[in-house]
Coordinates of C-alpha atoms and ligand atoms in Angstrom, one line a residue:
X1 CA 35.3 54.4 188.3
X2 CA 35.0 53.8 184.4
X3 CA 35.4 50.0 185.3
X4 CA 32.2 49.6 186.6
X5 CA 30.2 51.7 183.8
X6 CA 31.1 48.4 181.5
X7 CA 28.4 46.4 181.3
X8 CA 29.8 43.6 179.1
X9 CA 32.7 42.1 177.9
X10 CA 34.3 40.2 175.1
X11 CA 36.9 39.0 173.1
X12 CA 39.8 38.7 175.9
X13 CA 36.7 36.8 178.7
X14 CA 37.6 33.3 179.4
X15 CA 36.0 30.4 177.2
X16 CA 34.3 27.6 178.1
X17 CA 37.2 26.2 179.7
X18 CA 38.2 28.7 181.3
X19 CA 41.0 29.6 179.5
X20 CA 42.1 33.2 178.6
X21 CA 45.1 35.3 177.9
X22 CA 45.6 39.0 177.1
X23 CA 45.1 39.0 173.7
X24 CA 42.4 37.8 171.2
X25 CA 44.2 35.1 169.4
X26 CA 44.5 32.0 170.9
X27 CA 47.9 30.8 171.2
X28 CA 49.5 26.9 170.6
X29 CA 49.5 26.5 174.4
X30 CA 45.9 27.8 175.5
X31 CA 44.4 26.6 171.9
X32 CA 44.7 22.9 173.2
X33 CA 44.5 23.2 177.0
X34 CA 41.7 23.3 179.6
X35 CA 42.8 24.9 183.0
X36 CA 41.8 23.8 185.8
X37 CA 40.3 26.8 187.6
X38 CA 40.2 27.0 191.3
X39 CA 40.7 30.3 192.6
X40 CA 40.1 30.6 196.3
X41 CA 38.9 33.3 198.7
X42 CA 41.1 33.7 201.5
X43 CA 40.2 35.2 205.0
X44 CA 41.1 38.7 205.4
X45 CA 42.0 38.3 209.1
X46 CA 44.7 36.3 207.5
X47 CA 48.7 37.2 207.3
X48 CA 51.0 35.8 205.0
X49 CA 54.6 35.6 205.3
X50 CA 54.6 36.7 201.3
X51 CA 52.3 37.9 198.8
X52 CA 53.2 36.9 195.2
X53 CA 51.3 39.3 192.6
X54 CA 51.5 37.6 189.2
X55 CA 51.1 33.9 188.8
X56 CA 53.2 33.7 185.3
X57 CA 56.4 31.6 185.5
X58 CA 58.1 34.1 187.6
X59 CA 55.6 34.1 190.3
X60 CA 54.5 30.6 190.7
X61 CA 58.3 29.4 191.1
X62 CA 59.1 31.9 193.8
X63 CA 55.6 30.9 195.1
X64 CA 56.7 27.5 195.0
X65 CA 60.1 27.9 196.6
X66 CA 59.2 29.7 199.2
X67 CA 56.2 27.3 200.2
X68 CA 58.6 24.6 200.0
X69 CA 61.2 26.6 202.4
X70 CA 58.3 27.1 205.0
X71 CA 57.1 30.3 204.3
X72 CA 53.2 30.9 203.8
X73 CA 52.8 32.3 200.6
X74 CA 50.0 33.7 198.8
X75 CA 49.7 34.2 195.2
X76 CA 47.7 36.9 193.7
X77 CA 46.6 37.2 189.9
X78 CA 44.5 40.2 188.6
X79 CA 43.1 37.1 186.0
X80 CA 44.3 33.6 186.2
X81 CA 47.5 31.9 186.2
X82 CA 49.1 31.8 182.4
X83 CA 47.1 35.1 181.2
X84 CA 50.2 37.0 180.5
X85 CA 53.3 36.8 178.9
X86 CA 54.0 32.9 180.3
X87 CA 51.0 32.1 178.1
X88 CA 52.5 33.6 175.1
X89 CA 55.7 32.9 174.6
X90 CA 57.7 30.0 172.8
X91 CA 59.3 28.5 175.7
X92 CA 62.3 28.3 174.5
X93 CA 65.0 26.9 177.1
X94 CA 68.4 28.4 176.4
X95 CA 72.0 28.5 178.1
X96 CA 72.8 31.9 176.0
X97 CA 70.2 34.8 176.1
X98 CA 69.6 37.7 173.8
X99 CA 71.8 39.7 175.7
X100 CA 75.0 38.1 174.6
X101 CA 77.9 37.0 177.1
X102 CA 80.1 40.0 174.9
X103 CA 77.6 42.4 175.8
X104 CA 77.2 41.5 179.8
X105 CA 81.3 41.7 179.6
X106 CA 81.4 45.0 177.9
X107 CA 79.0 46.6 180.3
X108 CA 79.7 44.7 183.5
X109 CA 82.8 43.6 183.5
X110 CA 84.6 40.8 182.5
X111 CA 83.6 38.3 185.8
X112 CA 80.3 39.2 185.4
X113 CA 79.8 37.1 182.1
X114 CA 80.4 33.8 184.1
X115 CA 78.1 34.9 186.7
X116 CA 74.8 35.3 184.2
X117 CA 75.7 32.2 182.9
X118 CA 76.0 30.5 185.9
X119 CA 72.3 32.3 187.3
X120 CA 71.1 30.7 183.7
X121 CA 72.8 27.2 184.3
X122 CA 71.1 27.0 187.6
X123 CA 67.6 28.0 186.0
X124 CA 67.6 25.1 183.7
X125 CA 68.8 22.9 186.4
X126 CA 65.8 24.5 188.5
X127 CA 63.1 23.4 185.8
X128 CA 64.6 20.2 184.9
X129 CA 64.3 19.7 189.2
X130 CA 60.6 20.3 189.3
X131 CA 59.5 18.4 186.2
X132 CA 61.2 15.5 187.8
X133 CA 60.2 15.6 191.2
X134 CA 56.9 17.0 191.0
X135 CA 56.4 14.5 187.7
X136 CA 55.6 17.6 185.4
X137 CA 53.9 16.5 182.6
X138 CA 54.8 19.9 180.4
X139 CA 56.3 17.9 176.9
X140 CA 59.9 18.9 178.1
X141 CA 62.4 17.7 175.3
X142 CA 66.3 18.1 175.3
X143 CA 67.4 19.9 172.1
X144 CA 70.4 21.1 171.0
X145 CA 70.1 25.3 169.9
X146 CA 72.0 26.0 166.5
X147 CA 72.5 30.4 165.9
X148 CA 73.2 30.9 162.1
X149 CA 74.7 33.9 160.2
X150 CA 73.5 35.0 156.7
X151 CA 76.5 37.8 155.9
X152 CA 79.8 38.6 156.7
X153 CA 78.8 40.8 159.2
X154 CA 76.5 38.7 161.0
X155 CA 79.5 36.2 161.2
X156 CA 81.6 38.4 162.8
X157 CA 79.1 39.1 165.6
X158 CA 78.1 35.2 165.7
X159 CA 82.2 34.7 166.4
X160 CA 81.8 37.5 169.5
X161 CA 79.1 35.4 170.4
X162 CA 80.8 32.1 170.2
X163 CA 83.5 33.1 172.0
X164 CA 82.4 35.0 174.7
X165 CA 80.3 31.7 175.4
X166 CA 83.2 30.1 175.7
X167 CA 84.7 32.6 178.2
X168 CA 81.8 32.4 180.5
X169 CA 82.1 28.3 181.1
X170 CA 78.7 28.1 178.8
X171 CA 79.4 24.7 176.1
X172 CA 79.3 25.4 172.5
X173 CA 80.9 24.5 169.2
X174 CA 81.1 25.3 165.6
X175 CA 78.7 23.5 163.8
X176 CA 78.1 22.9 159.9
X177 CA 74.8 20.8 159.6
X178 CA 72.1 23.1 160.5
X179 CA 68.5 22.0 160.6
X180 CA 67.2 24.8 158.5
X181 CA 66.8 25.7 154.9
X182 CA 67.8 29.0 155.0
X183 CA 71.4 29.2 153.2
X184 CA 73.8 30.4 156.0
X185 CA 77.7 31.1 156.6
X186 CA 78.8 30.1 159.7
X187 CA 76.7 28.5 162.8
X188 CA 77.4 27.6 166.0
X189 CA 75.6 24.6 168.2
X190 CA 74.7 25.0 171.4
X191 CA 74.4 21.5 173.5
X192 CA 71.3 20.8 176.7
X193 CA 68.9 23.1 175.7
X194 CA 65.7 22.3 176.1
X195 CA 61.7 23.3 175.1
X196 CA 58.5 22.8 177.1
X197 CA 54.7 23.5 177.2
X198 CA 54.4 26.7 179.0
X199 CA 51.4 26.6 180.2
X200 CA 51.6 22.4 181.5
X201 CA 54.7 23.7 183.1
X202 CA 53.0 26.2 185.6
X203 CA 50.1 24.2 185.8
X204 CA 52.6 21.7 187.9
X205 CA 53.9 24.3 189.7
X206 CA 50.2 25.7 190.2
X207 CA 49.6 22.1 191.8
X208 CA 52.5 21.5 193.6
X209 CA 52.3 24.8 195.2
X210 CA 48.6 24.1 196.2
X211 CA 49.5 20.8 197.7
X212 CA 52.2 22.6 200.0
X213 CA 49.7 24.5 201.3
X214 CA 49.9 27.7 199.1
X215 CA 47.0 30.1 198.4
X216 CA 45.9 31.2 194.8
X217 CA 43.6 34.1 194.9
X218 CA 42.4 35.0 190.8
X219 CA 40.5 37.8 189.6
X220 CA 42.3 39.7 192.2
X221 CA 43.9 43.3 190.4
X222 CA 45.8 44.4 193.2
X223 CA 45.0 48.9 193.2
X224 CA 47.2 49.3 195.8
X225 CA 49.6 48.2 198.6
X226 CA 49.2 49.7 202.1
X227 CA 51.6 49.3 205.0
X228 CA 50.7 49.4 208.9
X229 CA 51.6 47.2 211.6
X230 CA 54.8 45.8 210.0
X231 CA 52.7 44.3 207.0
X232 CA 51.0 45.2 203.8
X233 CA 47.5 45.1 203.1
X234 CA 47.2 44.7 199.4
X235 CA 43.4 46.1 198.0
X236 CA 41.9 44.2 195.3
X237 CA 37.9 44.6 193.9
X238 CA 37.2 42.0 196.2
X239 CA 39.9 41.1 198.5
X240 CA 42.3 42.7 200.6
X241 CA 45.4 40.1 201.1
X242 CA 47.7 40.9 203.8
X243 CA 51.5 39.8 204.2
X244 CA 55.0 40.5 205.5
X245 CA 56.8 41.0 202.0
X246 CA 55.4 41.4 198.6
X247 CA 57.0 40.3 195.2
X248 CA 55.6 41.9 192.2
X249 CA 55.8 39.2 189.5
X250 CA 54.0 41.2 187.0
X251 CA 57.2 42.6 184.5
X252 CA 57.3 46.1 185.3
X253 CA 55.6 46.8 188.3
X254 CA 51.7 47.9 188.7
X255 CA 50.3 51.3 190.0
X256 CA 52.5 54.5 190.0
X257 CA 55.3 55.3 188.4
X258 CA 58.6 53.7 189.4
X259 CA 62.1 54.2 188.1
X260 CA 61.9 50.6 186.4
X261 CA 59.2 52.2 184.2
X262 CA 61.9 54.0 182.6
X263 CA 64.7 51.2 182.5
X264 CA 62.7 48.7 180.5
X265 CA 61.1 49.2 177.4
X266 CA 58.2 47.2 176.0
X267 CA 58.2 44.8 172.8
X268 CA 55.6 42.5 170.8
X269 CA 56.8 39.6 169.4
X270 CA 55.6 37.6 166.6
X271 CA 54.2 34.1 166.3
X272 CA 52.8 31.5 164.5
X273 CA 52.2 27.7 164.8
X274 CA 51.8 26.1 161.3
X275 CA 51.8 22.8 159.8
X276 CA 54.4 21.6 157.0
X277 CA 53.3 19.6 153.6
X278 CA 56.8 18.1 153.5
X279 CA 56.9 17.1 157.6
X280 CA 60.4 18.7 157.5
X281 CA 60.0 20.0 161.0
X282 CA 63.6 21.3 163.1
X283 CA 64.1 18.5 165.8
X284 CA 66.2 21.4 167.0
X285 CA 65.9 24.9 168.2
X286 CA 67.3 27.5 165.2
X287 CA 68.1 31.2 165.7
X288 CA 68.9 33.4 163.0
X289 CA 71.3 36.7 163.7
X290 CA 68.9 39.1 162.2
X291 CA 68.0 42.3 163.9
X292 CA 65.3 41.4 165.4
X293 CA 66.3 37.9 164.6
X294 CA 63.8 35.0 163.8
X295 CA 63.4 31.4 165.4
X296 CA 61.9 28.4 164.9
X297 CA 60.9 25.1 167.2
X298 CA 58.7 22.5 166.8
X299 CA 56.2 21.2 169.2
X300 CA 53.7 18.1 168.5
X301 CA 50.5 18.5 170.4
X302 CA 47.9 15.4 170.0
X303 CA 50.0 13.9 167.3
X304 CA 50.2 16.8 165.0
X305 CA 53.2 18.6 164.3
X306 CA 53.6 21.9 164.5
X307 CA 56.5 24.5 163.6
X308 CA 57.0 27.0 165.9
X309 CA 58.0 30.9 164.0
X310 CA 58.9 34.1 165.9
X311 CA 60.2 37.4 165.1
X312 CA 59.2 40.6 163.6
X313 CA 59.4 42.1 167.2
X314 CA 58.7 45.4 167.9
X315 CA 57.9 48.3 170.3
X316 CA 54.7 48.1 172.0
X317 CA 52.0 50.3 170.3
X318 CA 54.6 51.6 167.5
X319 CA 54.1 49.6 164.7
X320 CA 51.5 48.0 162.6
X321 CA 50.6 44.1 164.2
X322 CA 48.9 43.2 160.7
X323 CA 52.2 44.0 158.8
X324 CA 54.6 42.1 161.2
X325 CA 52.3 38.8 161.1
X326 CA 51.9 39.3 157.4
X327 CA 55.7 40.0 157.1
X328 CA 56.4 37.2 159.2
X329 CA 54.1 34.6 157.1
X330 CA 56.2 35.6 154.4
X331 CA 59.3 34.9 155.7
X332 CA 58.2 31.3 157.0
X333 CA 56.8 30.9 153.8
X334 CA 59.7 31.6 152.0
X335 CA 61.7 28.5 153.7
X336 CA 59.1 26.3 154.3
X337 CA 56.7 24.1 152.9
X338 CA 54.0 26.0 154.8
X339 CA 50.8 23.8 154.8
X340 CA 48.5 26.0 156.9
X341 CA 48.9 28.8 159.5
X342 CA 47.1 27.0 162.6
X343 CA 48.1 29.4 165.3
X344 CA 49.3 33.5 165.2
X345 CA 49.5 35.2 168.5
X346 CA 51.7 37.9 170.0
X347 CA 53.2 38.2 173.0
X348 CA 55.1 41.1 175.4
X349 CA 58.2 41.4 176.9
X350 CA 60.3 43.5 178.6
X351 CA 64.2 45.3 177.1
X352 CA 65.7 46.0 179.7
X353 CA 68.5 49.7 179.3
X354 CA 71.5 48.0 180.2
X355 CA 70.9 44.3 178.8
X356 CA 70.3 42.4 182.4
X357 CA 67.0 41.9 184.6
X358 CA 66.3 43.8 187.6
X359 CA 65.9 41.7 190.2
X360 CA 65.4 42.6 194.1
X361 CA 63.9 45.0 196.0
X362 CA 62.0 47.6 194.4
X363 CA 63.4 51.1 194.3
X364 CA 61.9 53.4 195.9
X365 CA 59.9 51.4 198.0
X366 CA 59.9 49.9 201.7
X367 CA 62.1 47.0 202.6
X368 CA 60.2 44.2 201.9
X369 CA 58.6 44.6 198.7
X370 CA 60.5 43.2 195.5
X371 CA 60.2 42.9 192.1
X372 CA 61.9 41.0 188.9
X373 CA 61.4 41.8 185.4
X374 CA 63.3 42.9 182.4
X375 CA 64.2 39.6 180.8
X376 CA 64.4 40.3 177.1
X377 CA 63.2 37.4 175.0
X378 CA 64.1 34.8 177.7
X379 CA 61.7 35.1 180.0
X380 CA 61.1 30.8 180.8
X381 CA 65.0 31.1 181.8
X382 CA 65.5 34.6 183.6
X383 CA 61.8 34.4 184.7
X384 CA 63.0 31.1 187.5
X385 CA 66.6 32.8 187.6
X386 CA 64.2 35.7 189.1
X387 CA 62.7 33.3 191.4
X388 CA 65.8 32.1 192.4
X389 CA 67.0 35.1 193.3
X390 CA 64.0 36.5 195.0
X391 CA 63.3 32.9 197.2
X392 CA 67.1 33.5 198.4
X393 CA 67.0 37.2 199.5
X394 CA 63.8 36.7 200.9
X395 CA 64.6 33.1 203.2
X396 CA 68.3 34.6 203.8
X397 CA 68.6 38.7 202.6
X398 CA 71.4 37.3 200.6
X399 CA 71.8 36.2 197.0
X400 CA 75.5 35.3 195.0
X401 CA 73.5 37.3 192.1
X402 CA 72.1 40.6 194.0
X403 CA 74.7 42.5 193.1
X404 CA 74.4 41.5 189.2
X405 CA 70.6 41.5 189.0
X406 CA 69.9 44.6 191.6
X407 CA 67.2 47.1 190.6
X408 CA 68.8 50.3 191.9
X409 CA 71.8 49.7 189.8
X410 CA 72.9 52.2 187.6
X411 CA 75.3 51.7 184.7
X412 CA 77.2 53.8 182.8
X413 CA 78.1 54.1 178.9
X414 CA 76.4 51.6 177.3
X415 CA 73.0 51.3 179.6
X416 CA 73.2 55.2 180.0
X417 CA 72.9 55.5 176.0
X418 CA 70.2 53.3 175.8
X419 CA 68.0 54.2 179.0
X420 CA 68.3 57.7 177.4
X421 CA 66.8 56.2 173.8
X422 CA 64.2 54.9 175.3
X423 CA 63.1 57.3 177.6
X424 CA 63.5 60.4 174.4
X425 CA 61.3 57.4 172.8
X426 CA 58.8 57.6 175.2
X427 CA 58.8 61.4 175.8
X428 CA 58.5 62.5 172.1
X429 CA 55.8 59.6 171.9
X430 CA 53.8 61.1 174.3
X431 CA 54.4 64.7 173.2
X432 CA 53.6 63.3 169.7
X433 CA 50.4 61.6 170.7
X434 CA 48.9 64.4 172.6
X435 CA 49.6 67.1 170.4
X436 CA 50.5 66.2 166.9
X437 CA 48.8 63.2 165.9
X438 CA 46.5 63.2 162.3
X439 CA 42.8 64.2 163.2
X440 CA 40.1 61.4 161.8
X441 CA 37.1 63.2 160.1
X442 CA 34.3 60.7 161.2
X443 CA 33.4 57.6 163.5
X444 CA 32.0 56.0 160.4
X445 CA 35.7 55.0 159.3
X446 CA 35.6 52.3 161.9
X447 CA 35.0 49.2 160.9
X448 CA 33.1 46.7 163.3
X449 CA 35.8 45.0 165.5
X450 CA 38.0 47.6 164.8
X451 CA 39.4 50.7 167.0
X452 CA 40.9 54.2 166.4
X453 CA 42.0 57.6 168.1
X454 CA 40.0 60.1 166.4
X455 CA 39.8 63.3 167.5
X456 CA 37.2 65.5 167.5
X457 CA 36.3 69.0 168.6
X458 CA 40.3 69.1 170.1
X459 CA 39.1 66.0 172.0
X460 CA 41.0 62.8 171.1
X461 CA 38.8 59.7 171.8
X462 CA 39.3 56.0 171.7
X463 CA 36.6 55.0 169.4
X464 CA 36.1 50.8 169.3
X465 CA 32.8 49.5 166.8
X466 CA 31.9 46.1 168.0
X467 CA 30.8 43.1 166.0
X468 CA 27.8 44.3 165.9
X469 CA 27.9 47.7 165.0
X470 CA 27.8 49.4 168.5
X471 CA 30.4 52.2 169.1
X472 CA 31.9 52.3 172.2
X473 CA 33.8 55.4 173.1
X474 CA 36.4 55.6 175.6
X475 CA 39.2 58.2 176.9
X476 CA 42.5 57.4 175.4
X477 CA 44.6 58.4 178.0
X478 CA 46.3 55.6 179.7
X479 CA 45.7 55.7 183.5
X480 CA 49.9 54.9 184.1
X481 CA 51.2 58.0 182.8
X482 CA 48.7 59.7 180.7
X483 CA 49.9 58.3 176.7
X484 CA 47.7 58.0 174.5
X485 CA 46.9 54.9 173.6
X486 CA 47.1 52.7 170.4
X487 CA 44.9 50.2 168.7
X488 CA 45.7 46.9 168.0
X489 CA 44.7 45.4 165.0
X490 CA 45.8 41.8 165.7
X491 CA 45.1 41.1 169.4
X492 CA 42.1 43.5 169.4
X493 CA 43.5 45.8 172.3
X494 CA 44.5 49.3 173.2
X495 CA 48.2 49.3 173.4
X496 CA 50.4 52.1 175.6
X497 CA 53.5 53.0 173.4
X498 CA 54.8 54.6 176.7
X499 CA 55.7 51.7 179.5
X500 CA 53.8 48.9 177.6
X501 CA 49.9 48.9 179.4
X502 CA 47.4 47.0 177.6
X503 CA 43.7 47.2 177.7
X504 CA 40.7 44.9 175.3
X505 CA 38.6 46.5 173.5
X506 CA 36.1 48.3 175.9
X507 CA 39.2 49.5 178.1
X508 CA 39.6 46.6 180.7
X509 CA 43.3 46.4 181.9
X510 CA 44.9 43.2 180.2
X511 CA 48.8 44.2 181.1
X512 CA 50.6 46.4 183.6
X513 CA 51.6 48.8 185.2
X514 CA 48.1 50.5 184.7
X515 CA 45.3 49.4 187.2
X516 CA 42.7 51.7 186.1
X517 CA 40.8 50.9 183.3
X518 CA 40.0 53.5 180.7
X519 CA 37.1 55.5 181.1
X520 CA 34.5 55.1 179.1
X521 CA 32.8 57.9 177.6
X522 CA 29.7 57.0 176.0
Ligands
LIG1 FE1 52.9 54.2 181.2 FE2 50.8 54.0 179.5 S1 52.0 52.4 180.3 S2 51.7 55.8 180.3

């Protein structure tokens, strides 16, 4: 296999702390933390009652319930815990999500508002749980959320928004002092939310689940899942885990294709960390109504105060990474006093077609094996709503949100309209890529640190130049689905613009559903 022609590797490897995450920037969170590593080997003779692949947020809180209930669980990370997504993203803790309450009403049904926000209610109360009775020390802080609108239109939708709040129990109230110096219309405040340090978060739950007796197996890129005997073997480099039921915490799920591939569609989002010359930081959490909207936070780490900008999110390999930091630096700049740009790091999540997560068993496969993903821009909240969910069906087959959440769901109008956008996305993408992309003349055009699909002789290869000078050459074609892949100029990767894989720079996987890395050439 191409993985084991590499014979080095850099930019996305641990550092001395052992700290990594799937990108080259360094984010607020893994910027200022040391992990404590301690990845064990377990005995292959062993059988666990579950199997937990992906120790982000979602997978080390079902971990931890279920460890808690009784069951033996095993968690199984292809790097370490925090790598992905959990380590990325702005931890914002909301009672509303990006999917609105109107929009859940309009596509479920009208009782089915109440029942997201009762699934989100109960995923704050889950966090605020474990920081108090495992004594998280994760910087959690209780802020109110304030959603502005800039035009007449944007007030209209902010009113849906208000209202339909309203209709599903979820508190919330006109507001006319927002903590932000962008000149708005009409806001809205919404009371208990709440922010946290991601990655101090899961490192509680990390611990806590190691103290009940739970497993953590890292480095462990599960190829495939095998069932005999009335369990799975799941096949790693260097282990092979077995267990009764497997939940695949990873977003989409790893290996072949799956029908979820095609209700989700991958984003990059935005963000920076900078420091203020006028200390005017939010003590709040501010959301604009733009499309994609922007937000802000602040979070002090070691005494320094930092605010916390996202936004500029877009489709995974479709657009330029340099432009939406750039355009995104410009916007904060435009508001704020901007001292210094300390931090810029992307991050991925997941759209799902009809505007709620799947969450359940997998489609498609044997009873037993589950997965969760699709969370939009929310993924602290829906990411323990998932493990929620999950830790019921799998103690008691039963869940008061199965029906809302479940995978093999299939909804008409609106999530028909957009499963079919993103899939003609995907399709003329991959059509595009294979057959009408611009040919590049000469290898000499990339610049070291850099990468490109050039084609040559009708051959399109992934061509990387290293810092210092050495070409590496690499087929382009993801191994999930066979896109062609696209450089990233920010976070130094080879991005899928199909289902969302991402490899570093000499073709190691850094994000699913690919488990093959790309084969290198030369
Ligand atoms: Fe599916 Fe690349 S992620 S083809």
């Amino acid at each position: 296999m191409a993985r084991n022609k590499h014979n080095s590797k850099k930019g996305n490897a641990p550092d001395a702390r052992g700290w990594a995450r799937d990108g080259q920037n360094a984010s607020l969170w893994n910027g200022h933390l040391a992990l404590k590593r301690e990845g064990a080997t377990v005995p292959e003779t062993d059988v666990y009652d579950v199997l937990i692949v992906g120790a982000g947020i979602t997978g080390l809180t079902t971990a931890l319930l279920l460890q808690q209930a009784g069951k033996r669980c095993v968690v199984a990370d292809a790097h370490h815990a925090g790598f992905g997504t959990t380590g990325g993203t702005t931890a914002h803790i909301n009672t509303f999500a990006d999917n609105t309450y109107a929009e859940v009403e309009q596509a479920f049904g009208k009782e089915a508002a109440p029942l997201f926000a009762d699934s989100i209610r109960g995923a704050v109360e889950l966090i605020r749980h474990f920081v108090g009775t495992c004594q998280i020390d994760c910087d959690l802080e209780w802020r109110q959320g304030y959603v502005y609108a800039e035009t007449e239109e944007e007030v209209k939708q902010l009113e849906e928004l208000y209202q339909s709040a309203l209709r599903a129990g979820v508190k919330a109230a006109p507001a006319d002092d927002v903590p932000t110096p962008v000149p708005y219309l009409a806001a809205v405040v919404f009371d208990d939310q709440a922010q946290f340090h991601p990655l101090k978060y899961i490192g509680g739950l990390l611990n806590e689940f190691r103290k009940s007796g739970g497993a953590v197996v890292e480095n462990a890129c599960i190829r495939e899942v095998e069932t005999a005997d009335g369990y799975y073997t799941a096949i790693a480099d260097q282990h092979r885990l077995r267990a009764k039921r497997v939940v695949y915490a990873t977003h989409i799920p790893p290996g072949g294709i799956n029908v979820l591939h095609f209700r989700n569609a991958s984003y990059r989002s935005y963000v920076i960390a900078v420091t203020l010359a006028d200390g005017a930081y939010p003590d709040a959490l501010v959301y604009d109504c733009q499309e994609p909207y922007h937000y802000f936070r602040t979070h002090t780490i070691d005494g320094q105060p930092y605010l916390v900008a996202g936004g500029n999110d877009h489709k995974t390999g479709h657009d330029d990474p340099q432009k939406a930091f750039a355009d995104l630096i410009a916007y904060t700049r435009k508001y704020y006093h901007v001292e210094r740009v300390a931090y810029q790091w992307s991050a991925q999540y997941y759209v799902p077609a009809d505007g709620l997560p799947y969450i359940g068993h997998l489609p498609g496969a044997p009873d037993g094996i589950y997965a969760a993903t699709g969370y939009n821009g929310n993924g602290m909240i829906l990411g323990t709503a998932a493990a929620q969910v999950l830790s019921d069906l799998i103690m008691t087959g039963e869940s008061k949100y199965k029906t809302l959440y479940d995978p093999a769901r299939v909804k008409p109008v609106a999530g028909f309209a957009e499963v079919v956008k993103e899939s003609a996305d995907v399709v003329k993408r991959f059509i595009g890529d294979r057959f009408g992309i611009a040919h590049i003349d000469s290898l000499a055009d990339v610049s070291p640190d850099e990468g490109r699909v050039i084609e040559l002789d009708g051959e399109k290869l992934a061509v990387y130049r290293d810092s210092v000078g050495d070409i590496h050459v690499l087929d382009p074609v993801c191994t999930h689905a066979k896109c062609i892949v696209q450089w990233n100029t920010e976070e130094k990767s080879w991005d899928c613009p199909c289902h969302g894989a991402r490899f570093d720079c000499l073709g190691h996987v850094l994000t699913d559903p690919a488990r093959a890395d790309l084969d290198q050439l030369l």
